[in-house]
Tab-separated table of C-alpha atoms and ligand atoms in Angstrom:
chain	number	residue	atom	x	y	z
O	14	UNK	CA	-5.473	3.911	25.132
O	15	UNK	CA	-2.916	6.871	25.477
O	16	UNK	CA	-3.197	9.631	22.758
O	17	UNK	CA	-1.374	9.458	19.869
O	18	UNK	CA	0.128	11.964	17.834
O	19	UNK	CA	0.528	11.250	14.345
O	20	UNK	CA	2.480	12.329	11.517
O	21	UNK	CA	0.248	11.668	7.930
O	22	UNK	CA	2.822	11.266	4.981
O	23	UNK	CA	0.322	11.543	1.514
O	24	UNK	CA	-2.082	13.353	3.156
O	25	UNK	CA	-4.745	14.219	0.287
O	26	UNK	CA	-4.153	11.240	-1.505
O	27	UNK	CA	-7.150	8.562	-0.855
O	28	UNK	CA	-5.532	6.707	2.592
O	29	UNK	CA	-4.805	10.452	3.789
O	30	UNK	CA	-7.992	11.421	3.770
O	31	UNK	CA	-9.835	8.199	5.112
O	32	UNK	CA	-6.719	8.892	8.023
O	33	UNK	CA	-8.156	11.708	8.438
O	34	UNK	CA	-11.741	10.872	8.749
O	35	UNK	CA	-11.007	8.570	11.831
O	36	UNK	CA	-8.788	11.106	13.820
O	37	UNK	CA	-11.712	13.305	13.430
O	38	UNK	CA	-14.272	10.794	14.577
O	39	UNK	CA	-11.737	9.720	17.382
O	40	UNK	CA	-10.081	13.399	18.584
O	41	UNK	CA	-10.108	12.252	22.159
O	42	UNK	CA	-7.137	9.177	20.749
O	43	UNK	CA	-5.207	10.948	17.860
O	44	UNK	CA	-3.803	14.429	17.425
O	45	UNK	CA	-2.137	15.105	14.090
O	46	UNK	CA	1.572	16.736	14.352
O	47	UNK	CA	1.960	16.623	10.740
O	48	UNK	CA	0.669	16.421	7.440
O	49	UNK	CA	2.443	15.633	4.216
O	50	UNK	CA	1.551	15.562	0.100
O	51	UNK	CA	3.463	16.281	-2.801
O	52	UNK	CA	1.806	19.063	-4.800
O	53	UNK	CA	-1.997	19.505	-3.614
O	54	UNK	CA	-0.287	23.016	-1.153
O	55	UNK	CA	-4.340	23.951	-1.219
O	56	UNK	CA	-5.886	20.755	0.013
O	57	UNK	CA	-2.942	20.019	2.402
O	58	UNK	CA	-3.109	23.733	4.043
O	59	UNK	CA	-7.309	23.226	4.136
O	60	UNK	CA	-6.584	19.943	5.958
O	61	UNK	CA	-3.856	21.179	8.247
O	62	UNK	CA	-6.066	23.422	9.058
O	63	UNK	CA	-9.332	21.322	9.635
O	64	UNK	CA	-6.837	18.785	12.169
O	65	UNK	CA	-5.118	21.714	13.712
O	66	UNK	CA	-1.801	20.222	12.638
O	67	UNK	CA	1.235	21.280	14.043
O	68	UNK	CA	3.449	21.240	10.772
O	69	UNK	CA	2.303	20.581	7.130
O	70	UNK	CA	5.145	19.628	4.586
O	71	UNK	CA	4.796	20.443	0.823
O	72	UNK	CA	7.284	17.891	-0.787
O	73	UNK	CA	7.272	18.898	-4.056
O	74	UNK	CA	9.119	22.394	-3.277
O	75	UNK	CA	7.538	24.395	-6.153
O	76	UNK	CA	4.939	24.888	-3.988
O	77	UNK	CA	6.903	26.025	-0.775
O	78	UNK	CA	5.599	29.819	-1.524
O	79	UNK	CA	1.458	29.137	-2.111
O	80	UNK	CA	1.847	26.603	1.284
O	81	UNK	CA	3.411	29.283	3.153
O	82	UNK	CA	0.576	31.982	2.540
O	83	UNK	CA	-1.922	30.105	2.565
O	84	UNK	CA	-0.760	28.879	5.900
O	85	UNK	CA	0.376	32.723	6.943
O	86	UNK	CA	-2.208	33.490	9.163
O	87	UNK	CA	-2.120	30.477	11.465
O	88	UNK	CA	0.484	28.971	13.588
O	89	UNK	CA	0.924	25.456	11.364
O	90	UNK	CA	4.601	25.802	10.218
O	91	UNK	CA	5.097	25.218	6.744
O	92	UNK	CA	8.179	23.571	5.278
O	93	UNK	CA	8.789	22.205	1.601
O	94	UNK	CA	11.153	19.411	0.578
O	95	UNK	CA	11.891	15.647	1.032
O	96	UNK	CA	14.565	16.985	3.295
O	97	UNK	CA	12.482	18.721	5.427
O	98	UNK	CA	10.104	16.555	5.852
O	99	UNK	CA	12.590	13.397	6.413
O	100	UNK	CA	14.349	15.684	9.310
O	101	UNK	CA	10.793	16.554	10.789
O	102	UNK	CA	10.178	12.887	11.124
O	103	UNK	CA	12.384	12.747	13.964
O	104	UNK	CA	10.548	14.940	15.947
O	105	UNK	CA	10.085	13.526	19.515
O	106	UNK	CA	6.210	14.845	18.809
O	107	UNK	CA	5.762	12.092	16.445
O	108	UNK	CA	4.390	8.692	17.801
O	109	UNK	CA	3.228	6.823	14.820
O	110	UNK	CA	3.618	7.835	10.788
O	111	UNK	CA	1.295	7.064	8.748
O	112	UNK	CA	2.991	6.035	5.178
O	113	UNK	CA	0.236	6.929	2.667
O	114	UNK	CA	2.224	7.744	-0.107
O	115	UNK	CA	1.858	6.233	-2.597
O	116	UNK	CA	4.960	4.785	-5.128
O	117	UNK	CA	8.353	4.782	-4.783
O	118	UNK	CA	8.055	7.996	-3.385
O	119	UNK	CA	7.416	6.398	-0.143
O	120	UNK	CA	10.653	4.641	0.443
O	121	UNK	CA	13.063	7.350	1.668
O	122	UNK	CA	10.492	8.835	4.374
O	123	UNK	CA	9.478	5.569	5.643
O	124	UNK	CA	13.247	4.705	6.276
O	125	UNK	CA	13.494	8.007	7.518
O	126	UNK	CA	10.518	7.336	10.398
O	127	UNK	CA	12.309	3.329	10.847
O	128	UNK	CA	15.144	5.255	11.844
O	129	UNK	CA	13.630	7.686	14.413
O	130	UNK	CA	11.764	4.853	16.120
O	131	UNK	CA	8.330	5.084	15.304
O	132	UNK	CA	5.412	3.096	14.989
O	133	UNK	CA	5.160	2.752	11.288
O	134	UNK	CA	1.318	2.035	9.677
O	135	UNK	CA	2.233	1.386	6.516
O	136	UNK	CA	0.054	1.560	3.551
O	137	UNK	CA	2.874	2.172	1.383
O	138	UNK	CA	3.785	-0.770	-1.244
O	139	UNK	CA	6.692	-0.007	-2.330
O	140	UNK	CA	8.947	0.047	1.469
O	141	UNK	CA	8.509	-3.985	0.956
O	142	UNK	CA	7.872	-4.734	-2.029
O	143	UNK	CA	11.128	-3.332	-2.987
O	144	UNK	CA	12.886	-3.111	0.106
O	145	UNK	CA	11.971	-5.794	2.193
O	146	UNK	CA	15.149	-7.161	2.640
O	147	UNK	CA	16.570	-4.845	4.521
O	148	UNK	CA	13.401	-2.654	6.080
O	149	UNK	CA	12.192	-5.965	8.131
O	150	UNK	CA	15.483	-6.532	9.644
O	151	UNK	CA	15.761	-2.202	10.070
O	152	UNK	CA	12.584	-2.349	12.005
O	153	UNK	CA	13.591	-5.155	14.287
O	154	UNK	CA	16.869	-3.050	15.189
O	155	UNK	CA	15.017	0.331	15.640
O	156	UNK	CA	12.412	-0.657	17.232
O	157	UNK	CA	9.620	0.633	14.731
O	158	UNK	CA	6.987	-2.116	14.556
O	159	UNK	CA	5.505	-1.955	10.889
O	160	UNK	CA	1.898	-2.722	11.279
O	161	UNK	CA	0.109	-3.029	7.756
O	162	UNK	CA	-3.106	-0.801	6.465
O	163	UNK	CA	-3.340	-2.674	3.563
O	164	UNK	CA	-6.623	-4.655	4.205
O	165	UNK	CA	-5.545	-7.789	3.076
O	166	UNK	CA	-2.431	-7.823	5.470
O	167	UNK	CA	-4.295	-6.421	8.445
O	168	UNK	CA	-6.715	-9.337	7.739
O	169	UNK	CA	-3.890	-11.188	7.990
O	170	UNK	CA	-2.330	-9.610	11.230
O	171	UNK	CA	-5.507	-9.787	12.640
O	172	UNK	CA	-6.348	-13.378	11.880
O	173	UNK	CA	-2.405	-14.165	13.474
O	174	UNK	CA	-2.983	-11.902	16.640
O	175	UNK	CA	-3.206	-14.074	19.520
O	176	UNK	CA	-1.769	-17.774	17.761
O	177	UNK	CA	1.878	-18.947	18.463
O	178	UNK	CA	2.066	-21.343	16.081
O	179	UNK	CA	3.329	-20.760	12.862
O	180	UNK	CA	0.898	-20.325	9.975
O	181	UNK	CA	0.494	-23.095	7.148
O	182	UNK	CA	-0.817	-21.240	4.357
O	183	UNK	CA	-1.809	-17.606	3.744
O	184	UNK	CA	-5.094	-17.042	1.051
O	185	UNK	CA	-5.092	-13.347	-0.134
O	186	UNK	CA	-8.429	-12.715	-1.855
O	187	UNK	CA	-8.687	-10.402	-4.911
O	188	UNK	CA	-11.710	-8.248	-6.376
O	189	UNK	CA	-10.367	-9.891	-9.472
O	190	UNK	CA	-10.485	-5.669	-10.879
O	191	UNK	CA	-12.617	-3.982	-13.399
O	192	UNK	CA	-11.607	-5.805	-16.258
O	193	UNK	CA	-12.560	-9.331	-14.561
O	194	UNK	CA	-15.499	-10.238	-16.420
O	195	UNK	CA	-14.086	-8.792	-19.719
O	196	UNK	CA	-13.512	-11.991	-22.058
O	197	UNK	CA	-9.232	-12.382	-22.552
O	198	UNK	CA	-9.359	-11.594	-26.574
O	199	UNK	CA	-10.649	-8.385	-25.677
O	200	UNK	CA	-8.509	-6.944	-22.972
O	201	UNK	CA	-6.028	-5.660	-25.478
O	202	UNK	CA	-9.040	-3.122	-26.468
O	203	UNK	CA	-9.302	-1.833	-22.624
O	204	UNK	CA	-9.263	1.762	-22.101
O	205	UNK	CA	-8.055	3.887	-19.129
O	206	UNK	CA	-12.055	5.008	-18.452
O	207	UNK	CA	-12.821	1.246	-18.518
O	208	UNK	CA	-10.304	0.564	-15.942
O	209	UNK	CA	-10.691	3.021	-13.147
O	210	UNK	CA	-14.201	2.249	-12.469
O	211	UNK	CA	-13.514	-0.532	-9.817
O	212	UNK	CA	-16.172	-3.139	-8.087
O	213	UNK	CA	-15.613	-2.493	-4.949
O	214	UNK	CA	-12.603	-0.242	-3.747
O	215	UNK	CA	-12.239	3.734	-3.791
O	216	UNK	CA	-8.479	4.035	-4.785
O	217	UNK	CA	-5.723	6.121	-6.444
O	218	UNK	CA	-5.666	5.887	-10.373
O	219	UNK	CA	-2.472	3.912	-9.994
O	220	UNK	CA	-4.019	1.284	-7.692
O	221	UNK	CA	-6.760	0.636	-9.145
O	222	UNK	CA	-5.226	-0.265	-12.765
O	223	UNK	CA	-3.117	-2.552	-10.719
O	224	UNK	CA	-5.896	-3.961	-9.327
O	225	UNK	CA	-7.047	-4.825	-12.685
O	226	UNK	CA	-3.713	-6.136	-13.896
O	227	UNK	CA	-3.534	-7.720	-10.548
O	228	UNK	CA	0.192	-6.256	-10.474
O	229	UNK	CA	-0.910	-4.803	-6.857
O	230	UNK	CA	-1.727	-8.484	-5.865
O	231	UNK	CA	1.233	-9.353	-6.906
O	232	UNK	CA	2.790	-6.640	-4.716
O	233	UNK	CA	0.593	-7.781	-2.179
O	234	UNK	CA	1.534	-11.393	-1.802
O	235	UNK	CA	5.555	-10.186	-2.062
O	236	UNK	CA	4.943	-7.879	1.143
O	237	UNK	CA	3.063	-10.572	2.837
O	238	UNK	CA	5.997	-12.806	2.353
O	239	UNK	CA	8.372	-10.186	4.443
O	240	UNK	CA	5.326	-9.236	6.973
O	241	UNK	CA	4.577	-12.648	7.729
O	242	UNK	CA	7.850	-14.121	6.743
O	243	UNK	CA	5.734	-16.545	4.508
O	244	UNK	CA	7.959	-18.529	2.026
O	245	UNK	CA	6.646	-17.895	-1.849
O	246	UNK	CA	5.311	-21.287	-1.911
O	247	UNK	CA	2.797	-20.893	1.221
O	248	UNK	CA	0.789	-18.015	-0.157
O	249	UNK	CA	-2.275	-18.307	-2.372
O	250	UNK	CA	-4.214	-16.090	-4.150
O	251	UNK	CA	-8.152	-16.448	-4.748
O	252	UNK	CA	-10.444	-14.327	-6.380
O	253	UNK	CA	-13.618	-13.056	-4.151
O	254	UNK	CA	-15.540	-10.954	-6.086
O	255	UNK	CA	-17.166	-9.412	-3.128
O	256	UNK	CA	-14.307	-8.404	-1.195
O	257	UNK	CA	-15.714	-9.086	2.292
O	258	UNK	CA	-13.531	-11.679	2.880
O	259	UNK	CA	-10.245	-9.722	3.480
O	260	UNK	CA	-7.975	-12.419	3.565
O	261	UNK	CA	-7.157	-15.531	5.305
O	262	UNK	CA	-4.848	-17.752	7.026
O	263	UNK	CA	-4.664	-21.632	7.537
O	264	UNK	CA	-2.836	-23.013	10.463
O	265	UNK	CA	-0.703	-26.922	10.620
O	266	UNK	CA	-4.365	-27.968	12.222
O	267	UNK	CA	-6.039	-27.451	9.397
O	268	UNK	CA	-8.206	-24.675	10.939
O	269	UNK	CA	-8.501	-21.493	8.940
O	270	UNK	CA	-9.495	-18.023	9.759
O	271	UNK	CA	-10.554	-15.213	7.972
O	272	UNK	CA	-11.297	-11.634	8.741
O	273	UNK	CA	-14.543	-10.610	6.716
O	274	UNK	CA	-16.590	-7.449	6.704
O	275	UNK	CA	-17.452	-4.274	4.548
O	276	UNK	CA	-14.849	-3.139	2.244
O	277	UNK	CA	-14.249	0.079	4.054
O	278	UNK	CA	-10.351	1.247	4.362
O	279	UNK	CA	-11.387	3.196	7.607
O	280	UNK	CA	-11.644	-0.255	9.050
O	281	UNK	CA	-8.159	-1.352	8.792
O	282	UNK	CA	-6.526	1.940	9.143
O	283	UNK	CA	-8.215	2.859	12.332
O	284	UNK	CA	-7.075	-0.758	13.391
O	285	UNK	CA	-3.485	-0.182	12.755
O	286	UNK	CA	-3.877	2.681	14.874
O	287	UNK	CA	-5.418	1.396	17.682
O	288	UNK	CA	-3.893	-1.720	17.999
O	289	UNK	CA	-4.107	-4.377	19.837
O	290	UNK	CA	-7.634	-2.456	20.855
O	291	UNK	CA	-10.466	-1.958	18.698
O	292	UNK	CA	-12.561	0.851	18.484
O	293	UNK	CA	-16.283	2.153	17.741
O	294	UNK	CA	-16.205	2.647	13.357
O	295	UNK	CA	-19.148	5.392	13.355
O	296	UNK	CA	-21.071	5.802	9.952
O	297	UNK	CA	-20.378	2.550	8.362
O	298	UNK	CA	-22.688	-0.040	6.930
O	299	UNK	CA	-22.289	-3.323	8.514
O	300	UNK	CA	-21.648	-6.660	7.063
O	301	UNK	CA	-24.696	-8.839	6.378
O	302	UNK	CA	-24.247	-12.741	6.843
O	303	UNK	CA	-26.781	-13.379	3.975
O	304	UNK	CA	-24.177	-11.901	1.200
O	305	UNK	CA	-23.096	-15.256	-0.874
O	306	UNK	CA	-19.373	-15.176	-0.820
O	307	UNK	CA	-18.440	-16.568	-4.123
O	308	UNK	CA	-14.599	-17.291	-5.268
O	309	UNK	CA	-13.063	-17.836	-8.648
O	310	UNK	CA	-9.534	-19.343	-9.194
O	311	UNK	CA	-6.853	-17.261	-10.692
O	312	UNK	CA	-6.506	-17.529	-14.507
O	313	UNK	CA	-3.041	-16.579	-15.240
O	314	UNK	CA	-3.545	-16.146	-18.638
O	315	UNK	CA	-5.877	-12.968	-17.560
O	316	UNK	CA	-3.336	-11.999	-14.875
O	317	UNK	CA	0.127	-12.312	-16.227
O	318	UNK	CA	1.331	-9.306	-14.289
O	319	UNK	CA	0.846	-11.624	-11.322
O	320	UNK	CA	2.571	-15.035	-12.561
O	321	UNK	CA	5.403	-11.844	-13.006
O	322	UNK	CA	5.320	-11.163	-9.087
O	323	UNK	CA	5.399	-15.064	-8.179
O	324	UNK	CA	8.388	-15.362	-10.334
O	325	UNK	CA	9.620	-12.028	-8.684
O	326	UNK	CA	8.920	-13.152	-5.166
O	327	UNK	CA	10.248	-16.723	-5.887
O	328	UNK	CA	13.861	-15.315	-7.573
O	329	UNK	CA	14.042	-12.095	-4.565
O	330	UNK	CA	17.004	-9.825	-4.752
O	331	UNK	CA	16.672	-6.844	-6.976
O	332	UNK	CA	14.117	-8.515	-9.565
O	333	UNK	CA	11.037	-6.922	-7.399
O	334	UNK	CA	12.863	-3.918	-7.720
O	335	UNK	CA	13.061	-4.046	-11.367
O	336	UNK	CA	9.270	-5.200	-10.959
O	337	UNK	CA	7.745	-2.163	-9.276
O	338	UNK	CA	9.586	0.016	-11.405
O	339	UNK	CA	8.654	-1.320	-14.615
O	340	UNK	CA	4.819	-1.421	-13.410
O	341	UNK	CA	4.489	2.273	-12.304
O	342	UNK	CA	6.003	3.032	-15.923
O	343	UNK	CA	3.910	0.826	-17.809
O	344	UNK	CA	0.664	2.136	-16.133
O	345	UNK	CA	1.640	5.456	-16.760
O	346	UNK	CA	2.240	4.581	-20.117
O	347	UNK	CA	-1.137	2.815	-20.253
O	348	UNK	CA	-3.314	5.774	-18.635
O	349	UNK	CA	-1.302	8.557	-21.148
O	350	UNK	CA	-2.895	6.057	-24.124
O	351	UNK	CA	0.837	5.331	-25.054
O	352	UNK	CA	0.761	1.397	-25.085
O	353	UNK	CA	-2.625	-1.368	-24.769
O	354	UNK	CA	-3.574	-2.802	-21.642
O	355	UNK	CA	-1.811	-5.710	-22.835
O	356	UNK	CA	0.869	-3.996	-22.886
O	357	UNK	CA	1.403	-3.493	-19.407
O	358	UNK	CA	2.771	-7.424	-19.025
O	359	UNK	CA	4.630	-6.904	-21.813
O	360	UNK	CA	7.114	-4.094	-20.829
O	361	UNK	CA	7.441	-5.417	-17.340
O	362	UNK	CA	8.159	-8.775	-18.723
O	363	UNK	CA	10.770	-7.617	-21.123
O	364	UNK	CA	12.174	-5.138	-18.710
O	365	UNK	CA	12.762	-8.030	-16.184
O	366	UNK	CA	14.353	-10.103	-18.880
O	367	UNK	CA	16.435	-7.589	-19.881
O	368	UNK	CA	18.007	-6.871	-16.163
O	369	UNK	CA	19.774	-9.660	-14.707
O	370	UNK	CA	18.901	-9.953	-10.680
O	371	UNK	CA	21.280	-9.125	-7.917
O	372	UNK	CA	21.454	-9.268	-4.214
O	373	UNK	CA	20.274	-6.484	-2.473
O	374	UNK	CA	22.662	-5.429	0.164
O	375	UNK	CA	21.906	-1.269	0.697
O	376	UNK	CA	19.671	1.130	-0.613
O	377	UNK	CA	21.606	2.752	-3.089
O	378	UNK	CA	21.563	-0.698	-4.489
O	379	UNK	CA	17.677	-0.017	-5.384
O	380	UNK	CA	17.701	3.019	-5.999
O	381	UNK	CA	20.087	2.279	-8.963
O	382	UNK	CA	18.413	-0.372	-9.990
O	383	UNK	CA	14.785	1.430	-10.022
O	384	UNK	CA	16.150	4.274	-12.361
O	385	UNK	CA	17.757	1.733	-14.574
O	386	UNK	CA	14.724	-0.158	-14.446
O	387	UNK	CA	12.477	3.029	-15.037
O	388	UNK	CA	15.036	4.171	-18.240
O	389	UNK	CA	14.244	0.672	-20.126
O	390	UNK	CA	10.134	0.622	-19.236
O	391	UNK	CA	10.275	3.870	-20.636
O	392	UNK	CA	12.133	3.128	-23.897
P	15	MG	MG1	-5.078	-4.403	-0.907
């Protein structure tokens, strides 16, 4: 494998850091030209520093002063700005970007590195979910293979590697969240503490109440539909309490594979980096065959969020715009104790009533629509 240098958008956030983690244990493979976040300046200029990055960006430009001292003494050039760190993107340094931001946030950077060519791992939702429509096509025309980090789509990708068939089915298992066991009646009573303390995943705040809501499945199975190019009605969801089973695919045979092992996001980030080759994963448990794998079916009435996204995914156009902008507002309503848990449905469900669904046909298009969108979840 040639070395690659990488470019780490939403570097301190939780896929940042497990990035970082494998270019560490694998320095002979990756080199890291540049680091992004949005307001940690002290973490990102510690890290920048620990990878010997070549550039660290500060989006949030508030911060553009504390980066650039901390970072005096060194020879890691410090920028601040969306701007700068779209334009940096470009860089002929760059081989592959890492999209770790999380939110809509990601959207303009990842078009950005589309643009410029590069090899796009993509943990980012939002780039599909929202703008799928026109970022698959974009990728074709630039040349920027999108390869997901996501585990249930590199499950996927990994379970499709190799066949030339086209795929029957796709399962994406759930952890079902924290709030799976919790009997319906009582979910309206769930509180913020309740809900960030998930089974099985170490995620972002925003994630992980998503995961509960399911909302991120339904995110999930809309970005598997442009990935795979997997019509609405081909794509199942199951819950798998365990979450070994990453995800799985059924072919016109019958036969079905699945891609199992620890829940570990190392694992399928260091895989969209080295792909198609594998590499040693040092300090992680291994999967045990004597682990039952159990699986539940999906009870809508717990998950409404994701009946929302199959309705979303089934309609297209700007309604998953409308969707992902409603849900980040309703979660942050949710963790600032402003609405119930229940309540998290309900806006996004009203909000989507209330905007009738168009065809995408540029980005200003969704960017309109998502502060529209983001005005009524907040009212
Ligand atoms: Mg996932």
């Amino acid at each position: 494998m040639q070395k690659q240098r990488l470019a780490i958008l939403g570097a301190t956030g939780s896929i940042g850091r497990q990035t970082i983690d494998v270019v560490l244990a694998h320095s002979d493979l990756f080199s890291v030209e540049l680091l992004s976040a949005n307001s940690s300046w002290k973490e990102l200029a510690d890290l920048s520093v620990k990878v010997n990055a070549g550039t660290a960006i500060i989006t949030d430009d508030r911060f553009c002063d504390s980066l650039k001292s901390e970072l005096e003494n060194t020879d890691i050039k410090a920028y601040a700005g969306e701007n700068a760190l779209i334009s940096e993107l470009s860089n002929s340094n760059i081989d592959t970007v890492v999209v770790g931001i999380s939110g809509f946030a990601g959207l303009r950077p990842t078009l950005a590195a589309i643009k410029a060519g590069k090899k796009i791992a993509l943990a980012n939702k939002e780039t599909l979910v929202v703008g799928g429509d026109l970022v698959i096509p974009m990728s074709k025309q630039y040349s920027a293979p999108i390869i997901p980090v996501d585990s249930e789509h590199s499950a996927i990708f990994q379970c499709l590697a190799g066949e030339h068939s086209p795929l029957e089915k796709l399962i994406i298992t759930a952890s079902g969240g924290a709030l799976r066991d919790v009997p319906i009646e009582k979910l309206k009573d769930a509180t913020p503490a309740q809900v960030l303390n998930h089974p099985s995943w170490d995620m972002g705040p925003r994630v992980t109440v998503d995961s509960a809501t399911m909302l991120n499945k339904g995110f999930e199975i809309i970005e598997a539909h442009h990935l795979f190019s997997a019509p609405w009605d081909k794509i199942d969801v199951v819950i798998h309490p365990e979450s070994i089973i990453h995800s799985m695919v059924e072919f016109e045979d019958g036969a079905v594979k699945a891609q199992l092992g620890i829940p570990d996001m190392r694992i399928p980030i260091q895989y969209a980096l080295s792909f198609p080759y594998r590499q040693k994963m040092h300090n992680s448990k291994r999967y045990n065959p004597i682990t039952p794998l159990t699986f539940r079916e999906v009870d809508f009435r717990r998950y409404p969020c994701l009946k929302l996204a199959y309705e979303c995914m089934k309609e297209g156009g700007s309604s998953t715009v409308v969707l992902n902008a409603a849900g980040e507002i309703a979660v942050k309503r949710f963790l600032s104790g402003e609405i119930p848990y229940t309540g998290i449905s309900q806006v996004i469900e009203n909000v989507l009533n209330g905007i009738a669904t168009e065809k995408i046909t540029n980005f200003d298009n969704i960017f309109e629509i998502d502060r529209i969108a983001r005005e009524m979840a907040t009212r």
